[in-house]
XYZ file of C-alpha atoms in Angstrom:
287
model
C 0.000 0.000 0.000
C 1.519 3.611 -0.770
C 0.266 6.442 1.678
C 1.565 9.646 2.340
C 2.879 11.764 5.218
C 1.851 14.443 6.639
C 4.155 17.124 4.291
C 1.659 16.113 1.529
C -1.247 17.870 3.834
C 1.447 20.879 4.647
C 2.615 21.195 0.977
C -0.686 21.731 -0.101
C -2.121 24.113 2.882
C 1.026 24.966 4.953
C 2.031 24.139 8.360
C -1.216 26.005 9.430
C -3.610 23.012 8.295
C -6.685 22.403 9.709
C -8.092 19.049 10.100
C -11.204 20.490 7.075
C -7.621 20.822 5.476
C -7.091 17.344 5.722
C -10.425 16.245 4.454
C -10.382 18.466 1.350
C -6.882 16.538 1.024
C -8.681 13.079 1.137
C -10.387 14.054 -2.016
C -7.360 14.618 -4.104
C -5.588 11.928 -2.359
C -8.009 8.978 -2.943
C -8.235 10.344 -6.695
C -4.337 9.829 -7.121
C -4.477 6.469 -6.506
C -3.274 6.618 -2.787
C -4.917 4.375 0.303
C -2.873 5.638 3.543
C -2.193 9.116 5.122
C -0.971 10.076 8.814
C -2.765 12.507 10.824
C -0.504 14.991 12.453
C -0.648 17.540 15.234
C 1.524 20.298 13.920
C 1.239 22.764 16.752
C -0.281 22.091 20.196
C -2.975 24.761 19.893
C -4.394 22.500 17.116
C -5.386 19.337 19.895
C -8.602 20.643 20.798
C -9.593 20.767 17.072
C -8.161 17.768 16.416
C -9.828 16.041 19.396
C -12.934 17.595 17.804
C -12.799 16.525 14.475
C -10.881 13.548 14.538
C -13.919 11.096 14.236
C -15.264 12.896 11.170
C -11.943 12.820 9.527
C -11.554 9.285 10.250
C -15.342 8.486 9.052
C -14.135 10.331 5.319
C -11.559 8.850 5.076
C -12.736 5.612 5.396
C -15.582 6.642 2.906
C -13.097 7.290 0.432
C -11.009 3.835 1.127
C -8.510 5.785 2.874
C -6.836 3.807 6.588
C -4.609 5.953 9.155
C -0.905 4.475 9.148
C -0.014 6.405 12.023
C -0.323 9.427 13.918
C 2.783 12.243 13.860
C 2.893 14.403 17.495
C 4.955 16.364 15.231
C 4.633 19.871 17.906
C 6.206 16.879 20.652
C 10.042 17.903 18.990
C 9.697 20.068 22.247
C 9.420 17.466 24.457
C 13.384 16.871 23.746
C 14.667 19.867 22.187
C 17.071 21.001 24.833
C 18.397 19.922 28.889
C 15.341 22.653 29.956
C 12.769 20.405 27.643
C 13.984 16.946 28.526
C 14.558 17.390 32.605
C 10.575 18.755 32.243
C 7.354 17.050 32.434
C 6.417 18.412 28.618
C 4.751 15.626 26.734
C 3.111 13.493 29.468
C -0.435 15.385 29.439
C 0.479 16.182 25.844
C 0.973 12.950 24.619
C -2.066 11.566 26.467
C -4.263 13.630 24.337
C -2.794 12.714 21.126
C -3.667 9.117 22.003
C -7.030 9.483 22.957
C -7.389 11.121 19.305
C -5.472 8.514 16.995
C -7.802 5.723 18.883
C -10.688 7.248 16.634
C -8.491 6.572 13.357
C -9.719 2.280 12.704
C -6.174 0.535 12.507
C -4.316 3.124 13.477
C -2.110 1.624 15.880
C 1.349 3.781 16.052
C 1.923 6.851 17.428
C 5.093 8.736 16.703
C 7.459 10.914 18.330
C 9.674 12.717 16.755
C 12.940 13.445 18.445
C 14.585 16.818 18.304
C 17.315 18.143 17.585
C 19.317 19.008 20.526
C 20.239 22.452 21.017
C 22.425 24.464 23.526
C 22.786 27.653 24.748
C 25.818 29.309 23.504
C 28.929 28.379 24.659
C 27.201 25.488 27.370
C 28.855 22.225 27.093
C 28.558 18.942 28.893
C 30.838 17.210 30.859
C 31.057 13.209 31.405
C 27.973 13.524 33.855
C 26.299 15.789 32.528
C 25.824 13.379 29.293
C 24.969 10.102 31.792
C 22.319 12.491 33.610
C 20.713 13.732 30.176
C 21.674 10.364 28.372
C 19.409 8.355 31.844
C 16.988 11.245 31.765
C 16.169 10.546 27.921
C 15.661 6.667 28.452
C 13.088 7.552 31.349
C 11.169 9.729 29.641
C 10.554 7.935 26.242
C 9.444 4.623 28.495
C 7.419 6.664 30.322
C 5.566 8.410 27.005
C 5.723 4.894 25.395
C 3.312 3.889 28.461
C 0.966 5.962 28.192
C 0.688 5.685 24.492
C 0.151 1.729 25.027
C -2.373 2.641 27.980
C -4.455 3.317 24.542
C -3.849 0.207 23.160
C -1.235 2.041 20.797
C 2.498 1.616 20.224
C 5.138 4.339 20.307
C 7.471 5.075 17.562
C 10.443 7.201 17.422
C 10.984 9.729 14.589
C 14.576 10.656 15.056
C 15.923 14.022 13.461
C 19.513 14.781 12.459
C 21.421 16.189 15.505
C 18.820 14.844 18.394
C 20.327 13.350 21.866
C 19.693 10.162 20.489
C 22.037 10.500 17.610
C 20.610 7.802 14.822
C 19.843 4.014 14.867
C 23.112 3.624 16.576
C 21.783 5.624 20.400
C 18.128 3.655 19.458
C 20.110 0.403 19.679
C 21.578 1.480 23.021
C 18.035 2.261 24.260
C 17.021 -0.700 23.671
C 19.822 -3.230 25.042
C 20.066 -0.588 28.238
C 16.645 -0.714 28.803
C 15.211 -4.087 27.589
C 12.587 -2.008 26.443
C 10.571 -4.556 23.717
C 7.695 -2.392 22.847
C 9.491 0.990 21.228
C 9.407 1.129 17.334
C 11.092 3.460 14.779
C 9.677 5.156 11.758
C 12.055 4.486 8.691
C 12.710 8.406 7.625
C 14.783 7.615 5.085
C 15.777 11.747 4.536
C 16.653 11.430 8.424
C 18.929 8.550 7.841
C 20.898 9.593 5.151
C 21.080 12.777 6.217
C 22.671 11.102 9.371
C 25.256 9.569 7.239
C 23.907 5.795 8.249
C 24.783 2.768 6.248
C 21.335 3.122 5.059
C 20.866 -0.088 2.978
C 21.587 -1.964 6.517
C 18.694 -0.605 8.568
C 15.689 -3.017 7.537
C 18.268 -5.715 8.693
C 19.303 -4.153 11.972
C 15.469 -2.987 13.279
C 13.928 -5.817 11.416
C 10.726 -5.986 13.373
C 11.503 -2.645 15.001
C 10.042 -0.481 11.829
C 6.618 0.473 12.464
C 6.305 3.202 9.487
C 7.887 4.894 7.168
C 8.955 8.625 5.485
C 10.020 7.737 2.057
C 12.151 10.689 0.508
C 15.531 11.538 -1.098
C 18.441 13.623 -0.636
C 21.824 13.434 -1.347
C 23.081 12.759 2.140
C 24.475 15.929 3.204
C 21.313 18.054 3.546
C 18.101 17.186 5.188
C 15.778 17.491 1.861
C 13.024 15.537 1.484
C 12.814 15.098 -2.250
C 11.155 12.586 -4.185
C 12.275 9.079 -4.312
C 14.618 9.273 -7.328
C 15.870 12.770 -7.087
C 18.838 11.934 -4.649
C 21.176 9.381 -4.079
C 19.280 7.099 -1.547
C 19.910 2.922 -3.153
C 16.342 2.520 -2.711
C 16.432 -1.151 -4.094
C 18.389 -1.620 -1.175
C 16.532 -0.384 0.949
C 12.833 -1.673 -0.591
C 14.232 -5.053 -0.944
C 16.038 -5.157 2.605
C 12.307 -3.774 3.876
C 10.479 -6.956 1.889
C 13.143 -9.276 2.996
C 13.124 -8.788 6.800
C 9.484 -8.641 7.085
C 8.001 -5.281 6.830
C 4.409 -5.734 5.845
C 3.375 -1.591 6.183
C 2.612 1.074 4.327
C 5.288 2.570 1.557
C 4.801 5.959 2.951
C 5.900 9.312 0.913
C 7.126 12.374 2.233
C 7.740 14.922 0.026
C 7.961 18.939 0.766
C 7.173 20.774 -1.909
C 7.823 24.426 -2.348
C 4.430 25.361 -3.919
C 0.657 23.313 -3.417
C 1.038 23.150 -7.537
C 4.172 21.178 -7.242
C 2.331 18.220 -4.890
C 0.524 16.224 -7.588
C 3.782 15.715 -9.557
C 6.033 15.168 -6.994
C 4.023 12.353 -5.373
C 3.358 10.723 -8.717
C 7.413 10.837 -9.463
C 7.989 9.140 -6.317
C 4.927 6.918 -6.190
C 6.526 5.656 -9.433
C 10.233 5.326 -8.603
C 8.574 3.176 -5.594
C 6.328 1.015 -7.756
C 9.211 0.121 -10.910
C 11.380 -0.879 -7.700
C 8.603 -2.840 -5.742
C 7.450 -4.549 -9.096
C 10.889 -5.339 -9.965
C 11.744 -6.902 -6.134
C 11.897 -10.786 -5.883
C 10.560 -10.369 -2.570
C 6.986 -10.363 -1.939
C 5.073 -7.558 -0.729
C 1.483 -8.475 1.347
């Protein structure tokens, strides 16, 4: 199934869309041949009207043979954006709410959380302590959102931006074996990951049954674009085939950022297609 991310909803309306934004976005989407999307909460003024409207946008959706893939807590980057962020209590209540809304998407089962990039004041460093205390404080708080996501029946995934605490697939690894945590899933941005300079052909292998969704785009590994499959250098039969071959049975998600709402259409049909020849062309089956 190909879906799309949210940047197909803030391509076409900017990063002010409303969730009637979303729905006028179904139409287009369902005519281009698409079946999955991912709601998003952009800013956190927008989770009352979201809570509102989520069951409506579900219902059209589903009219139009459109299914949730997961659910982006995309204004959450704050939750871990700096020491001030992380040592806080920001995303508990936050993340609680988002829950209670994706429930109302049928099959909707992931919510994720993107990590941020990790800033610091100027001239503030860390010494060896420091790190351990941030480093302990980070584990704690991602279990402790990932609970109350799965106190909805949902499971968490982690969205991790270039330059966050965790670093890349590499820190996620850590988390894991230092926790035992068994539970936490990671959405396969491929823009994020190449941007991060990871052996990107490797990952389906290494977080084989770890990958609960995906951003499919394309850059050239130095800048964090997110281009259409095709227009970078991402080896995406690599990557579709390693996907197929270690068990990934989700959505091919796009995520494309266009410059202009007239640019959408024919960026998401370029990468749609790049996807497809590769898929097609795959000796590994696709369910």
């Amino acid at each position: 199934m190909f879906g799309v991310s949210p940047a197909y909803f803030f391509s076409s309306y900017t990063t002010t869309f409303t969730v009637e934004d979303y729905a006028r976005g179904f139409e287009l989407l369902a005519a281009e041949g698409f079946k999955g999307y991912q709601p998003e909460i952009f800013t956190s003024d927008r989770i009352e009207e979201w809570d509102k409207g989520a069951g409506a946008l579900a219902a059209r959706g589903t009219d139009l043979g459109l299914s949730a893939t997961q659910f982006v807590a995309h204004f959450l980057l704050a939750a871990t954006k700096d020491e001030s962020a992380l040592f806080s209590d920001l995303g508990y209540r936050e993340i609680a709410a988002v829950a209670k809304i994706a429930t109302r998407f049928p099959g909707c089962a992931t919510v994720t959380l993107p990590i941020a990039p990790f800033t610091f004041p100027a001239g503030h460093s860390f010494d060896a302590d420091a790190w351990l205390r941030a480093w302990d404080r980070l584990k704690e708080k991602l279990l402790r959102l990932a609970s109350i996501v799965e106190a909805e029946g949902l499971r968490m995934s982690l969205e991790i931006v270039p330059g966050s605490l965790l670093g890349g697939t590499e820190g996620f690894m850590h988390f894991i074996a230092e926790t035992g945590n068994t539970t936490i899933g990671y959405n396969f941005d491929t823009g994020h990951a190449w941007a991060c300079k990871e052996s990107i052909a490797t990952l389906p292998a290494k977080l084989a049954g770890r990958i609960y969704g995906t951003h499919l785009k394309d850059n050239f590994g130095y800048e964090n674009l997110a281009l259409p499959p095709g227009d970078g250098s991402i080896p995406w039969k690599s990557v579709i085939d390693g996907l197929l071959r270690t068990g990934y049975r989700g959505s091919f998600d796009l995520e494309i950022a266009c410059a202009t709402p007239d640019e959408v259409q024919t960026a998401y049909a370029r990468g749609r297609a790049t996807l497809e020849k590769v898929l097609n062309a795959s000796s590994y089956k696709h369910f």
